[in-house]
């Protein structure tokens, strides 16, 4: 087999072997290389940012848990929110909660991650706004309920004046004030859809207890009037009737017992108060209890006899 030899192989020269590369690179190829380098650098930058984001998010989750739940020595914002929400004054509740939020912000100094502090402050601001709005709603409701309660308590005071005041002027003034209060726009706005219920309940109580507390000798007339009173229901009239019946039974037993004691006192020479016996007698008449009336009359006669004997001489008694 023949071997072909080139001239350069047969005759050495003085030219260097480091020959310059004279090939040309196209513009499109150069652009693709630049894009590759740029993508590589961007990939490295995103990897770092992603690492910082995840680290910051993990730190935020941990801090959120601690801030909201608290620890063994300090209550969290969830507990403070509950305390604030139970207050009766919106300003007090909001100021209390915002002060606790400020404490959290001032005492949270250490963060892990490039974005942790920013994440935390943004979350705390958003959470504070949400909780403050809820506290404002809750405390406003509490304020309204407290005001309602105070108004109802004052209505009770006026009702008692109307029912039990011995002075006519006091009773009349209370009736006027109560009507003015119940008919006011302020009262209507305060109780809203419940205003008619409050008015009806107030009128019912005044009527019911007014009839209930009449003297015994006026009960029959009170019961008759109650049956025609549109402020009372059928159930109210039945309760009134039952009360009169039970009360009459109790009164009968009590009077009978008291008259027996007075009779014994008379036998022992101690004279009871005649006016009390006369009141018992009148009550017996009002209750339609002839046995009580007769017992009271006999006791009065016995007392009169004893008193007569007490002023007589032995000779006069024997004769």
mmCIF file of C-alpha atoms in Angstrom:
data_model
loop_
_atom_site.group_PDB
_atom_site.id
_atom_site.type_symbol
_atom_site.label_atom_id
_atom_site.label_comp_id
_atom_site.label_asym_id
_atom_site.label_seq_id
_atom_site.Cartn_x
_atom_site.Cartn_y
_atom_site.Cartn_z
ATOM 1 C CA UNK A 1 0.000 0.000 0.000
ATOM 2 C CA UNK A 2 1.389 3.452 -0.897
ATOM 3 C CA UNK A 3 1.614 6.263 1.768
ATOM 4 C CA UNK A 4 1.206 9.895 0.648
ATOM 5 C CA UNK A 5 3.484 12.415 2.363
ATOM 6 C CA UNK A 6 2.955 16.182 2.356
ATOM 7 C CA UNK A 7 5.723 18.636 1.771
ATOM 8 C CA UNK A 8 5.523 20.047 5.258
ATOM 9 C CA UNK A 9 6.217 16.643 6.596
ATOM 10 C CA UNK A 10 9.324 16.195 4.457
ATOM 11 C CA UNK A 11 10.732 19.702 4.757
ATOM 12 C CA UNK A 12 10.625 21.399 8.174
ATOM 13 C CA UNK A 13 9.886 25.173 8.254
ATOM 14 C CA UNK A 14 10.352 27.975 10.805
ATOM 15 C CA UNK A 15 6.625 28.864 11.061
ATOM 16 C CA UNK A 16 4.984 28.455 14.473
ATOM 17 C CA UNK A 17 2.290 25.881 15.028
ATOM 18 C CA UNK A 18 0.126 28.440 16.919
ATOM 19 C CA UNK A 19 -1.833 29.635 13.984
ATOM 20 C CA UNK A 20 -4.624 32.290 14.517
ATOM 21 C CA UNK A 21 -8.165 31.003 14.084
ATOM 22 C CA UNK A 22 -9.577 33.058 11.237
ATOM 23 C CA UNK A 23 -13.056 31.488 11.259
ATOM 24 C CA UNK A 24 -16.038 33.900 11.602
ATOM 25 C CA UNK A 25 -19.014 33.469 14.120
ATOM 26 C CA UNK A 26 -22.426 34.480 12.882
ATOM 27 C CA UNK A 27 -24.469 37.169 14.714
ATOM 28 C CA UNK A 28 -27.306 34.766 15.431
ATOM 29 C CA UNK A 29 -24.976 32.330 17.127
ATOM 30 C CA UNK A 30 -23.477 35.094 19.275
ATOM 31 C CA UNK A 31 -26.979 36.171 20.359
ATOM 32 C CA UNK A 32 -27.909 32.693 21.453
ATOM 33 C CA UNK A 33 -24.810 32.494 23.620
ATOM 34 C CA UNK A 34 -25.678 35.821 25.269
ATOM 35 C CA UNK A 35 -29.198 34.647 26.005
ATOM 36 C CA UNK A 36 -27.866 31.488 27.562
ATOM 37 C CA UNK A 37 -25.564 33.446 29.858
ATOM 38 C CA UNK A 38 -28.352 35.829 30.812
ATOM 39 C CA UNK A 39 -30.740 32.939 31.616
ATOM 40 C CA UNK A 40 -28.049 31.303 33.703
ATOM 41 C CA UNK A 41 -27.488 34.446 35.748
ATOM 42 C CA UNK A 42 -31.251 35.043 36.132
ATOM 43 C CA UNK A 43 -31.774 31.489 37.288
ATOM 44 C CA UNK A 44 -29.199 31.987 40.007
ATOM 45 C CA UNK A 45 -30.817 35.280 41.105
ATOM 46 C CA UNK A 46 -34.332 33.759 41.270
ATOM 47 C CA UNK A 47 -33.044 30.862 43.315
ATOM 48 C CA UNK A 48 -31.700 33.234 45.945
ATOM 49 C CA UNK A 49 -34.877 35.324 46.047
ATOM 50 C CA UNK A 50 -37.021 32.211 46.264
ATOM 51 C CA UNK A 51 -34.948 31.000 49.186
ATOM 52 C CA UNK A 52 -35.400 34.340 50.970
ATOM 53 C CA UNK A 53 -39.135 34.378 50.276
ATOM 54 C CA UNK A 54 -39.683 30.908 51.728
ATOM 55 C CA UNK A 55 -37.511 31.686 54.755
ATOM 56 C CA UNK A 56 -39.458 34.937 55.307
ATOM 57 C CA UNK A 57 -42.814 33.188 54.909
ATOM 58 C CA UNK A 58 -41.852 30.493 57.418
ATOM 59 C CA UNK A 59 -40.749 33.150 59.868
ATOM 60 C CA UNK A 60 -44.050 35.015 59.366
ATOM 61 C CA UNK A 61 -46.120 31.870 60.015
ATOM 62 C CA UNK A 62 -44.241 31.217 63.234
ATOM 63 C CA UNK A 63 -44.619 34.795 64.415
ATOM 64 C CA UNK A 64 -48.334 34.871 63.509
ATOM 65 C CA UNK A 65 -48.893 31.806 65.666
ATOM 66 C CA UNK A 66 -47.042 33.322 68.620
ATOM 67 C CA UNK A 67 -48.617 36.759 68.262
ATOM 68 C CA UNK A 68 -52.188 35.459 68.003
ATOM 69 C CA UNK A 69 -51.988 32.631 70.570
ATOM 70 C CA UNK A 70 -49.535 34.119 73.062
ATOM 71 C CA UNK A 71 -47.481 32.025 75.447
ATOM 72 C CA UNK A 72 -47.350 30.986 79.096
ATOM 73 C CA UNK A 73 -46.545 34.492 80.298
ATOM 74 C CA UNK A 74 -48.410 36.728 77.849
ATOM 75 C CA UNK A 75 -51.811 36.656 76.205
ATOM 76 C CA UNK A 76 -52.023 36.727 72.439
ATOM 77 C CA UNK A 77 -53.935 39.173 70.254
ATOM 78 C CA UNK A 78 -56.836 36.701 70.012
ATOM 79 C CA UNK A 79 -57.368 36.941 73.776
ATOM 80 C CA UNK A 80 -56.953 40.719 73.759
ATOM 81 C CA UNK A 81 -59.474 40.970 70.922
ATOM 82 C CA UNK A 82 -62.002 38.998 72.979
ATOM 83 C CA UNK A 83 -61.441 41.243 76.011
ATOM 84 C CA UNK A 84 -61.832 44.364 73.872
ATOM 85 C CA UNK A 85 -64.958 43.001 72.164
ATOM 86 C CA UNK A 86 -66.677 42.538 75.534
ATOM 87 C CA UNK A 87 -66.249 46.179 76.529
ATOM 88 C CA UNK A 88 -69.319 48.431 76.510
ATOM 89 C CA UNK A 89 -67.584 51.483 75.049
ATOM 90 C CA UNK A 90 -66.208 51.267 71.458
ATOM 91 C CA UNK A 91 -63.472 53.825 72.145
ATOM 92 C CA UNK A 92 -62.257 51.912 75.197
ATOM 93 C CA UNK A 93 -62.251 48.605 73.333
ATOM 94 C CA UNK A 94 -60.432 49.917 70.265
ATOM 95 C CA UNK A 95 -57.839 51.843 72.302
ATOM 96 C CA UNK A 96 -57.152 48.776 74.434
ATOM 97 C CA UNK A 97 -56.642 46.521 71.406
ATOM 98 C CA UNK A 98 -54.547 48.996 69.410
ATOM 99 C CA UNK A 99 -52.292 49.463 72.413
ATOM 100 C CA UNK A 100 -51.697 45.701 72.486
ATOM 101 C CA UNK A 101 -50.960 45.722 68.736
ATOM 102 C CA UNK A 102 -48.404 48.484 69.274
ATOM 103 C CA UNK A 103 -46.737 46.402 71.985
ATOM 104 C CA UNK A 104 -46.427 43.509 69.550
ATOM 105 C CA UNK A 105 -44.943 45.709 66.856
ATOM 106 C CA UNK A 106 -42.494 47.357 69.264
ATOM 107 C CA UNK A 107 -41.301 44.079 70.791
ATOM 108 C CA UNK A 108 -40.945 42.051 67.570
ATOM 109 C CA UNK A 109 -37.384 42.840 66.469
ATOM 110 C CA UNK A 110 -35.742 39.663 65.153
ATOM 111 C CA UNK A 111 -36.627 38.393 61.697
ATOM 112 C CA UNK A 112 -35.393 35.530 59.545
ATOM 113 C CA UNK A 113 -35.369 36.193 55.851
ATOM 114 C CA UNK A 114 -34.859 39.214 53.675
ATOM 115 C CA UNK A 115 -38.582 39.980 53.446
ATOM 116 C CA UNK A 116 -39.750 38.802 56.890
ATOM 117 C CA UNK A 117 -40.069 42.223 58.496
ATOM 118 C CA UNK A 118 -42.017 43.614 55.548
ATOM 119 C CA UNK A 119 -44.295 40.555 55.480
ATOM 120 C CA UNK A 120 -44.869 40.800 59.230
ATOM 121 C CA UNK A 121 -45.685 44.528 59.261
ATOM 122 C CA UNK A 122 -48.063 44.156 56.317
ATOM 123 C CA UNK A 123 -49.836 41.239 57.979
ATOM 124 C CA UNK A 124 -50.033 42.983 61.373
ATOM 125 C CA UNK A 125 -51.511 46.124 59.788
ATOM 126 C CA UNK A 126 -54.124 44.109 57.883
ATOM 127 C CA UNK A 127 -54.971 41.939 60.912
ATOM 128 C CA UNK A 128 -55.248 44.988 63.144
ATOM 129 C CA UNK A 129 -57.691 46.668 60.756
ATOM 130 C CA UNK A 130 -59.856 43.553 60.493
ATOM 131 C CA UNK A 131 -59.913 42.967 64.251
ATOM 132 C CA UNK A 132 -60.520 46.640 65.014
ATOM 133 C CA UNK A 133 -63.579 46.661 62.746
ATOM 134 C CA UNK A 134 -64.948 43.559 64.467
ATOM 135 C CA UNK A 135 -64.277 45.101 67.893
ATOM 136 C CA UNK A 136 -66.053 48.300 66.823
ATOM 137 C CA UNK A 137 -69.126 46.293 65.772
ATOM 138 C CA UNK A 138 -69.157 44.183 68.949
ATOM 139 C CA UNK A 139 -68.607 47.058 71.355
ATOM 140 C CA UNK A 140 -71.236 49.190 69.605
ATOM 141 C CA UNK A 141 -73.715 46.369 70.100
ATOM 142 C CA UNK A 142 -72.652 46.162 73.746
ATOM 143 C CA UNK A 143 -73.095 49.920 74.119
ATOM 144 C CA UNK A 144 -76.603 49.738 72.684
ATOM 145 C CA UNK A 145 -77.518 46.786 74.904
ATOM 146 C CA UNK A 146 -76.168 48.588 77.953
ATOM 147 C CA UNK A 147 -78.171 51.681 77.088
ATOM 148 C CA UNK A 148 -81.270 49.559 76.554
ATOM 149 C CA UNK A 149 -80.740 47.901 79.915
ATOM 150 C CA UNK A 150 -80.396 51.243 81.686
ATOM 151 C CA UNK A 151 -83.570 52.532 80.018
ATOM 152 C CA UNK A 152 -85.483 49.412 81.068
ATOM 153 C CA UNK A 153 -84.228 49.814 84.628
ATOM 154 C CA UNK A 154 -85.452 53.403 84.673
ATOM 155 C CA UNK A 155 -88.819 52.306 83.297
ATOM 156 C CA UNK A 156 -89.063 49.917 86.267
ATOM 157 C CA UNK A 157 -88.438 52.871 88.591
ATOM 158 C CA UNK A 158 -91.219 54.867 86.957
ATOM 159 C CA UNK A 159 -93.585 51.885 87.076
ATOM 160 C CA UNK A 160 -93.041 51.524 90.827
ATOM 161 C CA UNK A 161 -93.787 55.211 91.344
ATOM 162 C CA UNK A 162 -97.007 54.842 89.371
ATOM 163 C CA UNK A 163 -98.062 51.722 91.281
ATOM 164 C CA UNK A 164 -96.971 52.474 94.829
ATOM 165 C CA UNK A 165 -96.537 56.229 95.280
ATOM 166 C CA UNK A 166 -98.856 57.529 98.004
ATOM 167 C CA UNK A 167 -98.603 61.063 96.674
ATOM 168 C CA UNK A 168 -100.894 61.745 93.717
ATOM 169 C CA UNK A 169 -98.537 64.372 92.264
ATOM 170 C CA UNK A 170 -95.649 61.897 92.282
ATOM 171 C CA UNK A 171 -97.731 59.278 90.523
ATOM 172 C CA UNK A 172 -99.017 61.738 87.913
ATOM 173 C CA UNK A 173 -95.513 63.054 87.198
ATOM 174 C CA UNK A 174 -94.216 59.495 86.751
ATOM 175 C CA UNK A 175 -97.044 58.664 84.334
ATOM 176 C CA UNK A 176 -96.252 61.750 82.248
ATOM 177 C CA UNK A 177 -92.513 61.044 82.192
ATOM 178 C CA UNK A 178 -93.052 57.419 81.225
ATOM 179 C CA UNK A 179 -95.336 58.326 78.337
ATOM 180 C CA UNK A 180 -92.907 60.969 77.100
ATOM 181 C CA UNK A 181 -90.031 58.461 77.217
ATOM 182 C CA UNK A 182 -91.884 55.644 75.435
ATOM 183 C CA UNK A 183 -93.170 57.967 72.685
ATOM 184 C CA UNK A 184 -89.822 59.635 71.989
ATOM 185 C CA UNK A 185 -87.915 59.103 68.711
ATOM 186 C CA UNK A 186 -84.748 58.413 70.691
ATOM 187 C CA UNK A 187 -86.436 55.519 72.479
ATOM 188 C CA UNK A 188 -87.848 54.215 69.193
ATOM 189 C CA UNK A 189 -84.417 54.333 67.530
ATOM 190 C CA UNK A 190 -82.812 52.602 70.509
ATOM 191 C CA UNK A 191 -85.178 49.625 70.618
ATOM 192 C CA UNK A 192 -85.996 49.458 66.918
ATOM 193 C CA UNK A 193 -88.420 46.671 66.088
ATOM 194 C CA UNK A 194 -88.733 45.782 69.784
ATOM 195 C CA UNK A 195 -90.164 49.158 70.796
ATOM 196 C CA UNK A 196 -93.808 48.041 70.588
ATOM 197 C CA UNK A 197 -92.987 44.959 72.637
ATOM 198 C CA UNK A 198 -91.483 47.142 75.381
ATOM 199 C CA UNK A 199 -94.460 49.505 75.343
ATOM 200 C CA UNK A 200 -96.943 46.626 75.504
ATOM 201 C CA UNK A 201 -95.059 44.918 78.333
ATOM 202 C CA UNK A 202 -94.870 48.167 80.332
ATOM 203 C CA UNK A 203 -98.591 48.865 79.963
ATOM 204 C CA UNK A 204 -99.419 45.295 80.871
ATOM 205 C CA UNK A 205 -97.338 45.384 84.072
ATOM 206 C CA UNK A 206 -98.885 48.642 85.250
ATOM 207 C CA UNK A 207 -102.376 47.293 84.665
ATOM 208 C CA UNK A 208 -101.750 43.833 86.143
ATOM 209 C CA UNK A 209 -100.020 44.934 89.343
ATOM 210 C CA UNK A 210 -102.407 47.838 89.719
ATOM 211 C CA UNK A 211 -105.320 45.406 89.936
ATOM 212 C CA UNK A 212 -103.340 42.890 91.957
ATOM 213 C CA UNK A 213 -102.510 45.321 94.770
ATOM 214 C CA UNK A 214 -105.969 46.705 95.436
ATOM 215 C CA UNK A 215 -107.385 46.312 98.964
ATOM 216 C CA UNK A 216 -109.240 43.086 99.642
ATOM 217 C CA UNK A 217 -112.641 44.747 99.639
ATOM 218 C CA UNK A 218 -111.968 46.069 96.097
ATOM 219 C CA UNK A 219 -110.895 42.805 94.510
ATOM 220 C CA UNK A 220 -114.237 41.930 92.994
ATOM 221 C CA UNK A 221 -114.395 45.281 91.227
ATOM 222 C CA UNK A 222 -110.744 45.000 90.144
ATOM 223 C CA UNK A 223 -111.316 41.565 88.629
ATOM 224 C CA UNK A 224 -114.366 42.797 86.743
ATOM 225 C CA UNK A 225 -112.393 45.750 85.340
ATOM 226 C CA UNK A 226 -109.432 43.522 84.450
ATOM 227 C CA UNK A 227 -111.615 41.337 82.255
ATOM 228 C CA UNK A 228 -112.445 44.402 80.117
ATOM 229 C CA UNK A 229 -108.919 45.857 80.061
ATOM 230 C CA UNK A 230 -107.303 45.381 76.635
ATOM 231 C CA UNK A 231 -103.856 45.713 78.185
ATOM 232 C CA UNK A 232 -104.318 42.275 79.760
ATOM 233 C CA UNK A 233 -104.558 38.900 78.086
ATOM 234 C CA UNK A 234 -106.931 36.108 79.089
ATOM 235 C CA UNK A 235 -103.981 34.421 80.761
ATOM 236 C CA UNK A 236 -103.270 37.578 82.796
ATOM 237 C CA UNK A 237 -106.875 37.688 84.046
ATOM 238 C CA UNK A 238 -106.674 34.018 85.006
ATOM 239 C CA UNK A 239 -103.453 34.678 86.931
ATOM 240 C CA UNK A 240 -105.110 37.578 88.698
ATOM 241 C CA UNK A 241 -108.114 35.486 89.612
ATOM 242 C CA UNK A 242 -105.884 32.681 90.884
ATOM 243 C CA UNK A 243 -103.877 35.158 92.963
ATOM 244 C CA UNK A 244 -107.012 36.575 94.581
ATOM 245 C CA UNK A 245 -108.209 33.080 95.410
ATOM 246 C CA UNK A 246 -104.890 31.960 96.880
ATOM 247 C CA UNK A 247 -104.425 35.221 98.706
ATOM 248 C CA UNK A 248 -107.926 35.016 100.155
ATOM 249 C CA UNK A 249 -107.240 31.520 101.430
ATOM 250 C CA UNK A 250 -103.972 32.645 102.982
ATOM 251 C CA UNK A 251 -105.596 35.709 104.498
ATOM 252 C CA UNK A 252 -108.413 33.617 105.942
ATOM 253 C CA UNK A 253 -105.984 31.237 107.633
ATOM 254 C CA UNK A 254 -103.834 34.082 108.932
ATOM 255 C CA UNK A 255 -106.793 36.069 110.331
ATOM 256 C CA UNK A 256 -108.294 32.999 111.903
ATOM 257 C CA UNK A 257 -104.974 32.211 113.590
ATOM 258 C CA UNK A 258 -104.548 35.789 114.818
ATOM 259 C CA UNK A 259 -108.074 35.923 116.244
ATOM 260 C CA UNK A 260 -107.415 32.678 118.144
ATOM 261 C CA UNK A 261 -104.242 34.162 119.663
ATOM 262 C CA UNK A 262 -106.114 37.324 120.640
ATOM 263 C CA UNK A 263 -108.817 35.260 122.303
ATOM 264 C CA UNK A 264 -106.166 33.498 124.408
ATOM 265 C CA UNK A 265 -104.591 36.846 125.304
ATOM 266 C CA UNK A 266 -107.983 38.079 126.474
ATOM 267 C CA UNK A 267 -108.378 35.033 128.733
ATOM 268 C CA UNK A 268 -105.007 35.903 130.253
ATOM 269 C CA UNK A 269 -106.108 39.470 130.935
ATOM 270 C CA UNK A 270 -104.209 41.072 128.053
ATOM 271 C CA UNK A 271 -106.506 43.209 125.956
ATOM 272 C CA UNK A 272 -105.716 43.148 122.176
ATOM 273 C CA UNK A 273 -105.989 46.182 119.898
ATOM 274 C CA UNK A 274 -109.646 46.553 119.002
ATOM 275 C CA UNK A 275 -108.839 48.372 115.728
ATOM 276 C CA UNK A 276 -106.932 45.314 114.478
ATOM 277 C CA UNK A 277 -109.907 43.083 115.245
ATOM 278 C CA UNK A 278 -112.194 45.469 113.429
ATOM 279 C CA UNK A 279 -109.911 45.348 110.373
ATOM 280 C CA UNK A 280 -110.034 41.540 110.468
ATOM 281 C CA UNK A 281 -113.811 41.748 110.651
ATOM 282 C CA UNK A 282 -113.920 44.049 107.602
ATOM 283 C CA UNK A 283 -111.633 41.701 105.727
ATOM 284 C CA UNK A 284 -113.920 38.798 106.552
ATOM 285 C CA UNK A 285 -116.807 40.752 105.065
ATOM 286 C CA UNK A 286 -114.765 41.566 101.917
ATOM 287 C CA UNK A 287 -113.730 37.937 101.535
ATOM 288 C CA UNK A 288 -117.276 36.777 102.117
ATOM 289 C CA UNK A 289 -116.163 34.704 105.105
ATOM 290 C CA UNK A 290 -119.020 34.919 107.657
ATOM 291 C CA UNK A 291 -117.200 32.608 110.050
ATOM 292 C CA UNK A 292 -114.359 35.153 110.397
ATOM 293 C CA UNK A 293 -116.836 37.990 110.875
ATOM 294 C CA UNK A 294 -118.633 36.062 113.619
ATOM 295 C CA UNK A 295 -115.374 35.119 115.339
ATOM 296 C CA UNK A 296 -114.210 38.755 115.351
ATOM 297 C CA UNK A 297 -117.578 39.938 116.716
ATOM 298 C CA UNK A 298 -117.536 37.363 119.535
ATOM 299 C CA UNK A 299 -113.993 38.389 120.456
ATOM 300 C CA UNK A 300 -114.996 42.060 120.622
ATOM 301 C CA UNK A 301 -117.923 41.171 122.875
ATOM 302 C CA UNK A 302 -115.639 39.110 125.097
ATOM 303 C CA UNK A 303 -113.147 41.969 125.380
ATOM 304 C CA UNK A 304 -115.946 44.374 126.240
ATOM 305 C CA UNK A 305 -117.069 41.993 129.000
ATOM 306 C CA UNK A 306 -113.555 41.639 130.396
ATOM 307 C CA UNK A 307 -113.056 45.391 130.367
ATOM 308 C CA UNK A 308 -116.374 45.829 132.155
ATOM 309 C CA UNK A 309 -115.462 43.252 134.801
ATOM 310 C CA UNK A 310 -112.088 44.909 135.330
ATOM 311 C CA UNK A 311 -113.756 48.083 136.596
ATOM 312 C CA UNK A 312 -116.308 46.318 138.811
ATOM 313 C CA UNK A 313 -115.865 45.523 142.509
ATOM 314 C CA UNK A 314 -116.022 41.914 143.710
ATOM 315 C CA UNK A 315 -119.411 42.637 145.267
ATOM 316 C CA UNK A 316 -120.739 43.977 142.023
ATOM 317 C CA UNK A 317 -119.466 40.919 140.168
ATOM 318 C CA UNK A 318 -121.109 38.512 142.682
ATOM 319 C CA UNK A 319 -124.413 40.310 142.494
#
